[in-house]
CSV table of C-alpha atoms and ligand atoms in Angstrom, one decimal:
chain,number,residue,atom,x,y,z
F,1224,UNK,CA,-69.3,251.8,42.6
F,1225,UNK,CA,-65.6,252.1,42.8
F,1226,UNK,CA,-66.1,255.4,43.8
F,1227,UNK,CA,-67.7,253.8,46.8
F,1228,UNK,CA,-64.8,252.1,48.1
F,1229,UNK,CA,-62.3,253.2,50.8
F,1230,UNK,CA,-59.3,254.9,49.4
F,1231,UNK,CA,-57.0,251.8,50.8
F,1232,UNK,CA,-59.3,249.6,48.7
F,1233,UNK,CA,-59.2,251.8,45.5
F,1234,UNK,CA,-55.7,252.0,46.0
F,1235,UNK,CA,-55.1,247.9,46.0
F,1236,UNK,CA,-57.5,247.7,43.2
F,1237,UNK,CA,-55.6,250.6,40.9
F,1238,UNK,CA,-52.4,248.3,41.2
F,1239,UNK,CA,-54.3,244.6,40.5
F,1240,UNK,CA,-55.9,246.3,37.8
F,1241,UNK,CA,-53.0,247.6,35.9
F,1242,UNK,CA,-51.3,244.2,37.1
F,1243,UNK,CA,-54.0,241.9,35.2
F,1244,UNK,CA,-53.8,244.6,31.9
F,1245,UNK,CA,-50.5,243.0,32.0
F,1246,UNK,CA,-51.3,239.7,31.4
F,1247,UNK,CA,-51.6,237.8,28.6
F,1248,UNK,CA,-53.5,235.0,26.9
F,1249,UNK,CA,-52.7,231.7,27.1
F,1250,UNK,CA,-50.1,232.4,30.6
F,1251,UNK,CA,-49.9,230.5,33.2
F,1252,UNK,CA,-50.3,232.7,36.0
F,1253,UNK,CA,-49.1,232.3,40.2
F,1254,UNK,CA,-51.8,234.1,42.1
F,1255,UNK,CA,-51.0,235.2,45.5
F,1256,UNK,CA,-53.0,235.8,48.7
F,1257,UNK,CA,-54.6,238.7,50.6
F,1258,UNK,CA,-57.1,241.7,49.9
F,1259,UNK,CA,-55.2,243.3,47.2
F,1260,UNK,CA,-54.8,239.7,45.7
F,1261,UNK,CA,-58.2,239.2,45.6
F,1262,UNK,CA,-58.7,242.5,43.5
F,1263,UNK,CA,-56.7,240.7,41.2
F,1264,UNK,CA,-58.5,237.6,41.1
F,1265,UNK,CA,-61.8,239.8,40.2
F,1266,UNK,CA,-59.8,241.9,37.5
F,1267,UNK,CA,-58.4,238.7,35.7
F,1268,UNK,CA,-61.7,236.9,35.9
F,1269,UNK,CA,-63.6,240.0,34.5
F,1270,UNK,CA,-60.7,240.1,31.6
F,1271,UNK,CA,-61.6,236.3,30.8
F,1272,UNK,CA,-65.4,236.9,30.8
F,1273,UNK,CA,-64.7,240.1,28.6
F,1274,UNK,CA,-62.1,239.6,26.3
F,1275,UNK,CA,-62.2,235.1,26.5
F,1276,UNK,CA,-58.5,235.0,27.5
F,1277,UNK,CA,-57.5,231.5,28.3
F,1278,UNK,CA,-55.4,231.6,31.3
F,1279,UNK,CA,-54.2,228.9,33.8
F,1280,UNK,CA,-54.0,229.8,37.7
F,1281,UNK,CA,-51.8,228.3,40.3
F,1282,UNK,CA,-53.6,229.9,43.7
F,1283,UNK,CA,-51.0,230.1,46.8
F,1284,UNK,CA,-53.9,229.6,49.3
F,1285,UNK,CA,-57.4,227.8,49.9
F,1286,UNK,CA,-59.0,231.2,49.9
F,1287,UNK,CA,-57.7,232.3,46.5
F,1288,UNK,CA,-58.8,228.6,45.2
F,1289,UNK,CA,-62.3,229.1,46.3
F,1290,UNK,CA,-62.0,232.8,45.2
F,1291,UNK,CA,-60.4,231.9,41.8
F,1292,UNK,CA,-63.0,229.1,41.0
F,1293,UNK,CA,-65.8,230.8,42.0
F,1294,UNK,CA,-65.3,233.2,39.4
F,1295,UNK,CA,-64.9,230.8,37.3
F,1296,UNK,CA,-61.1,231.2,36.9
F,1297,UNK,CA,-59.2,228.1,35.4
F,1298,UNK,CA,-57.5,226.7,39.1
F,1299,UNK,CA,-54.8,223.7,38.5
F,1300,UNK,CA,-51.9,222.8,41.3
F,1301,UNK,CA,-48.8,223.8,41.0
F,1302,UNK,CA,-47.3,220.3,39.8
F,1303,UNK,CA,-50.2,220.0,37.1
F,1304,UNK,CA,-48.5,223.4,35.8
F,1305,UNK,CA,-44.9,222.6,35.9
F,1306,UNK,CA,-43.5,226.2,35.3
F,1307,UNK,CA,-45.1,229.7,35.2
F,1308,UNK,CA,-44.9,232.4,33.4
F,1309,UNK,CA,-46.1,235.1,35.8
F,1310,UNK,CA,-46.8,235.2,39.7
F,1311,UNK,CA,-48.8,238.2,40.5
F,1312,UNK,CA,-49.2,238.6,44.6
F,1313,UNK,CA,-49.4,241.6,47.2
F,1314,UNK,CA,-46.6,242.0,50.0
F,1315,UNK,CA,-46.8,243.4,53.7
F,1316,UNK,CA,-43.4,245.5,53.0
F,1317,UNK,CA,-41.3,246.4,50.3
F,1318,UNK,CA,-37.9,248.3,49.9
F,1319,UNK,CA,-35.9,249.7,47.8
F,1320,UNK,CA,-34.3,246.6,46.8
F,1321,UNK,CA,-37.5,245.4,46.1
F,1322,UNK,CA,-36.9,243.2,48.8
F,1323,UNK,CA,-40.2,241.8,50.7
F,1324,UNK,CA,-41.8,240.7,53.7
F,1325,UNK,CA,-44.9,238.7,53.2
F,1326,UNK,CA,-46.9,236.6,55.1
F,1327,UNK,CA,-49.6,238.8,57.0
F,1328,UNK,CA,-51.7,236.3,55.3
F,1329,UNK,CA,-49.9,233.6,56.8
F,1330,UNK,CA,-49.6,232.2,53.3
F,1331,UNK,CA,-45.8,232.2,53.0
F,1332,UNK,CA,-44.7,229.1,52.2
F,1333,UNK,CA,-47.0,228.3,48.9
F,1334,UNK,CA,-46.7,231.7,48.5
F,1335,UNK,CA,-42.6,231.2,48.0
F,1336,UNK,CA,-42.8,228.0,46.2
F,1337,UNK,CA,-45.0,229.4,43.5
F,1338,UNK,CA,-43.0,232.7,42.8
F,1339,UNK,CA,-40.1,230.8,42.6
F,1340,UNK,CA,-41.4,228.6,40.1
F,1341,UNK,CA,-41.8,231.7,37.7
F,1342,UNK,CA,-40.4,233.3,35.2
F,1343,UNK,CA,-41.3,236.9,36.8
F,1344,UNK,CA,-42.9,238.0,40.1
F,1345,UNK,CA,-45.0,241.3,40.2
F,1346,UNK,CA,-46.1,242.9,43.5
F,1347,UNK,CA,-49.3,244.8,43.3
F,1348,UNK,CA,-49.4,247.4,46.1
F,1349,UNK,CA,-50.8,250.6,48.4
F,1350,UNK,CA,-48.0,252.6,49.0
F,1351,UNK,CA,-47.8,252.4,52.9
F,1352,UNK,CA,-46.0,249.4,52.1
F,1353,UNK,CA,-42.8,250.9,51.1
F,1354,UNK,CA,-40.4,251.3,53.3
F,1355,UNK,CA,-36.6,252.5,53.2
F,1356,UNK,CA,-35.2,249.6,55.8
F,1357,UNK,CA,-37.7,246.6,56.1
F,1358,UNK,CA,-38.7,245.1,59.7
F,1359,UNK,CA,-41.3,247.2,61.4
F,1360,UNK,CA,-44.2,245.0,59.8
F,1361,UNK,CA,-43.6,242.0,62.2
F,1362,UNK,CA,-41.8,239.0,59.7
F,1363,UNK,CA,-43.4,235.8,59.9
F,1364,UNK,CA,-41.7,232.7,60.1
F,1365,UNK,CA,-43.9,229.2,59.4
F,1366,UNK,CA,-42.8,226.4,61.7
F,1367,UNK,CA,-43.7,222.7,62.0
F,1368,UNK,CA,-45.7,222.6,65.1
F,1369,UNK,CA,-43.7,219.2,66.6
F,1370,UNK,CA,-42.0,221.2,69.6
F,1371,UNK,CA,-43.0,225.0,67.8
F,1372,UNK,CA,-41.4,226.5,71.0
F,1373,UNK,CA,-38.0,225.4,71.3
F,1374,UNK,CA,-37.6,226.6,67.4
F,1375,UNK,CA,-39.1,229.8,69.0
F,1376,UNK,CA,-35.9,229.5,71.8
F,1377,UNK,CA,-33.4,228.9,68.9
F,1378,UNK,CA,-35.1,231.8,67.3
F,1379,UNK,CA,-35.0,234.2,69.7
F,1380,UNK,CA,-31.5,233.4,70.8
F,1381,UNK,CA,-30.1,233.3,67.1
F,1382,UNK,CA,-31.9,237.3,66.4
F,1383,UNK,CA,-29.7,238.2,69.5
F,1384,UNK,CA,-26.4,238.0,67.8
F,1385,UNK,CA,-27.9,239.1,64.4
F,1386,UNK,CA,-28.6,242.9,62.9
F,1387,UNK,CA,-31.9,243.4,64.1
F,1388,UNK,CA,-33.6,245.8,67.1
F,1389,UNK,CA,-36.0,243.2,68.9
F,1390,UNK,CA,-35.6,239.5,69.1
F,1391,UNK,CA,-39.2,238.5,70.2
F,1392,UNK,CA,-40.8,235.6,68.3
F,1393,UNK,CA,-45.4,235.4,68.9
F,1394,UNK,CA,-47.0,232.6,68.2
F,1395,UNK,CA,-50.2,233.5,65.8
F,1396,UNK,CA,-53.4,233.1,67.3
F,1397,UNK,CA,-56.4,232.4,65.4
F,1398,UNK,CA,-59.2,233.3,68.3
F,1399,UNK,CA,-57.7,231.0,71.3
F,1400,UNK,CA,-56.0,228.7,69.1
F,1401,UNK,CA,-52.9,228.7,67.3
F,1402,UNK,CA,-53.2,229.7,63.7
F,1403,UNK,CA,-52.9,226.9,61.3
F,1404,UNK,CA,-51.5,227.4,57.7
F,1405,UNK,CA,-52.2,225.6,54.4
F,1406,UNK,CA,-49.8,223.4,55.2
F,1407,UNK,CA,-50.8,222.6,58.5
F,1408,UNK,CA,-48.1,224.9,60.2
F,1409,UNK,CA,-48.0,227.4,63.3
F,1410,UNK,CA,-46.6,231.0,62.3
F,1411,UNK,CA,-44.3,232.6,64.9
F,1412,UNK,CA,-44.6,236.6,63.9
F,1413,UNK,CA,-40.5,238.5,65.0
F,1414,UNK,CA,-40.3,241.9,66.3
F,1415,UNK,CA,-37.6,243.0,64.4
F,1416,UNK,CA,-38.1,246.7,64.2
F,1417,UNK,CA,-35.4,246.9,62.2
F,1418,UNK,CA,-33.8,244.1,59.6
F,1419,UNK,CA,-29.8,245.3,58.9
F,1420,UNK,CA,-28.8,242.2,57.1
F,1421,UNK,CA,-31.9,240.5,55.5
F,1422,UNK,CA,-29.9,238.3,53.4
F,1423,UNK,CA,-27.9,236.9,56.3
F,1424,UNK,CA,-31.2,236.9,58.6
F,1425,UNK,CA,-33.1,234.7,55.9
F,1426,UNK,CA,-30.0,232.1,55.5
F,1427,UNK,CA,-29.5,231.9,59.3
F,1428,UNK,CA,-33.8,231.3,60.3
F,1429,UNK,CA,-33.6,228.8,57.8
F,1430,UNK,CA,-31.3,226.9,59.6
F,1431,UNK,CA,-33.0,226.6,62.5
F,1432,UNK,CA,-34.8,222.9,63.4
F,1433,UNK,CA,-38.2,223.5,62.9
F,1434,UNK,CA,-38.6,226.3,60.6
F,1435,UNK,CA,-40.0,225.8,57.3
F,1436,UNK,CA,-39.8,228.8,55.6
F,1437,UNK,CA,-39.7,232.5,56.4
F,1438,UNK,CA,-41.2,235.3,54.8
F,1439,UNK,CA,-38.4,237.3,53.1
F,1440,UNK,CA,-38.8,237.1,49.5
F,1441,UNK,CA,-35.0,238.5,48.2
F,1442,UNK,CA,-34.6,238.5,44.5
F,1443,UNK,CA,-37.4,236.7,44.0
F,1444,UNK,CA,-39.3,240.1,43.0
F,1445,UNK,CA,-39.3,241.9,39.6
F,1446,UNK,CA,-41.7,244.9,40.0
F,1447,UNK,CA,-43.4,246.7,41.8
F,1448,UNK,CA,-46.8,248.4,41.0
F,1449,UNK,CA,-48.0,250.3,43.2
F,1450,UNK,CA,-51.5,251.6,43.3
F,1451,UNK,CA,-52.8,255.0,44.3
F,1452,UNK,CA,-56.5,256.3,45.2
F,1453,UNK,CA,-56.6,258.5,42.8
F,1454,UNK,CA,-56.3,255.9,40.0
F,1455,UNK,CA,-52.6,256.4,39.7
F,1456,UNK,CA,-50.0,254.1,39.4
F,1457,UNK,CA,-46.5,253.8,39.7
F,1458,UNK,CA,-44.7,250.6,38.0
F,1459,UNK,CA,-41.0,250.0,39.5
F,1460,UNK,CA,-39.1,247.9,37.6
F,1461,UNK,CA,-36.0,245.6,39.2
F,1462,UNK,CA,-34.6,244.4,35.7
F,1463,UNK,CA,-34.7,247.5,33.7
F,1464,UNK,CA,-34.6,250.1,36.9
F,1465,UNK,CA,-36.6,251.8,35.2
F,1466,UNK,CA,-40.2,253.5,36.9
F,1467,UNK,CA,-43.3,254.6,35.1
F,1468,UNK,CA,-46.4,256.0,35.4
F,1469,UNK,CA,-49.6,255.2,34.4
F,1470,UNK,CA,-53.0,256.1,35.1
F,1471,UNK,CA,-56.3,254.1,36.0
F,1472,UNK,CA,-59.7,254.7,34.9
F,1473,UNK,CA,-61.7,253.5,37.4
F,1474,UNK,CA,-65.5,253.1,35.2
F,1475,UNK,CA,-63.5,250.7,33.6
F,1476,UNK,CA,-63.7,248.6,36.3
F,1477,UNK,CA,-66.7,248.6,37.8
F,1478,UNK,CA,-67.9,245.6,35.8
F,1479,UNK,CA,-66.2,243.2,39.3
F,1480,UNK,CA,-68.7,244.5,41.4
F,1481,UNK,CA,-71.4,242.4,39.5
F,1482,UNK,CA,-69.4,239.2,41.1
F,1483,UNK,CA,-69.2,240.4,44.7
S,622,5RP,C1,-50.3,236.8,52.5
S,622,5RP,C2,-49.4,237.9,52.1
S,622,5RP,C3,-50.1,239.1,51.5
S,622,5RP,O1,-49.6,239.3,50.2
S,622,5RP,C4,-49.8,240.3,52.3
S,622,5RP,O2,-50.1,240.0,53.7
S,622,5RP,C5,-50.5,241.6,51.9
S,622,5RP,O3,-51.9,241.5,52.1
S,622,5RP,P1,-52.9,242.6,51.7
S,622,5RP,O4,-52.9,242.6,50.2
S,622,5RP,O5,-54.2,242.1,52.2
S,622,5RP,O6,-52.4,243.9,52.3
S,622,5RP,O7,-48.2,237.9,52.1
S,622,5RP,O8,-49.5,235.8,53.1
């Protein structure tokens, strides 16, 4: 079955599956949004039919909710939780820094909240996302939608005078119509190229009238695993700088595939 997958896909999985073997019973867990989240969703839900872990999920979107619950994942909000112990979510880029941009998924903002509200924050990952400077994956930005496009002026004039190559800010389209997050948001997606300063460019968006929340996650990371086809993976750590290698075996995980 796995063997049946793309080798983007067996990649993602390799890194949510060494990601759930992490995880313990009895955590309360942050679980992010996107494809390779979803991989983990099936990999901690076939640990809890398997092994009976009790574990408590915060999801960071409606999709990950519905995905979560219908695999019969325990799914409470944030508030119910307080404080968790481990948020476990993909990322469009990563550097060496362990800096990220997320929000492909246009699930930023609950995205940000929950890692924050954790005691770690893993990344589970294919390695095209790695990156030496971050900004050619286009960073989004959520903003209210009450006057969306002078925050996209303030935007584009504030990138001018920052360290970045391009300075144009798209609204996200979902068909003809604006995307909508969550939260009920638009998403304006920025042409950087090239971030210099991501520090200074997260502080100064953040500013701006309008903007909510942009998706530059800086020490907010703690590792990095990141998955390979070939079942391998490598696990990059930000506390203990330390990187290891471990290896996947992939019939181990074909007991998901009853679920999809
Ligand atoms: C969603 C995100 C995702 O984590 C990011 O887009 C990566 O997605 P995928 O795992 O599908 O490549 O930030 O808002």
């Amino acid at each position: 079955m796995v063997q049946n997958l793309a080798p983007i896909d067996r990649a993602k999985l390799s890194a949510a599956r060494c990601a759930a073997d992490r995880v313990e019973d009895g955590m309360k867990l942050g679980l992010g949004t996107g494809s390779t989240a979803a991989w983990l969703v099936r990999c901690l839900a076939e640990r809890v039919r398997q092994e009976g872990l009790k574990l408590t999920c915060v999801p960071t979107s409606a999709r990950t909710a519905a995905l979560a619950r219908e695999l019969g994942l325990r799914v409470v909000t944030l508030d119910d939780a307080g404080w968790l112990d481990l948020t476990i979510d993909g990322a469009d880029e990563f550097d060496p820094d362990l800096v990220l941009i997320k929000g492909g998924g246009g699930a930023l903002l609950q995205e940000k909240i929950v890692a924050t509200a954790s005691d770690r924050m893993m990344v589970i990952t294919d390695a095209t996302k790695e990156v030496t400077t971050l900004g050619a994956f286009p960073m989004p930005v959520e903003v209210i939608p009450f006057g969306w496009q002078a925050s996209r002026m303030l935007i584009e004039e504030l990138l001018g005078a920052l360290d970045v190559m391009g300075t144009q800010a798209s609204l996200r389209m979902n068909g003809s119509r604006p995307f909508v997050t969550d939260e009920g948001n638009h998403i304006l997606d920025l042409a950087l190229g090239r971030i210099g300063n991501p520090r200074q460019l997260s502080l100064a968006l953040n500013q701006v009238p309008g903007v909510v929340e942009n998706g530059l996650f800086i020490d907010i990371c703690d590792a990095v695993v990141i998955g390979h086809p070939d079942g391998r993976v490598i696990v990059r750590d930000a506390i203990t700088g330390t990187e290891a290698e471990e290896r996947i075996r992939f019939e181990d995980s074909d007991n998901i595939f009853r679920e999809i």
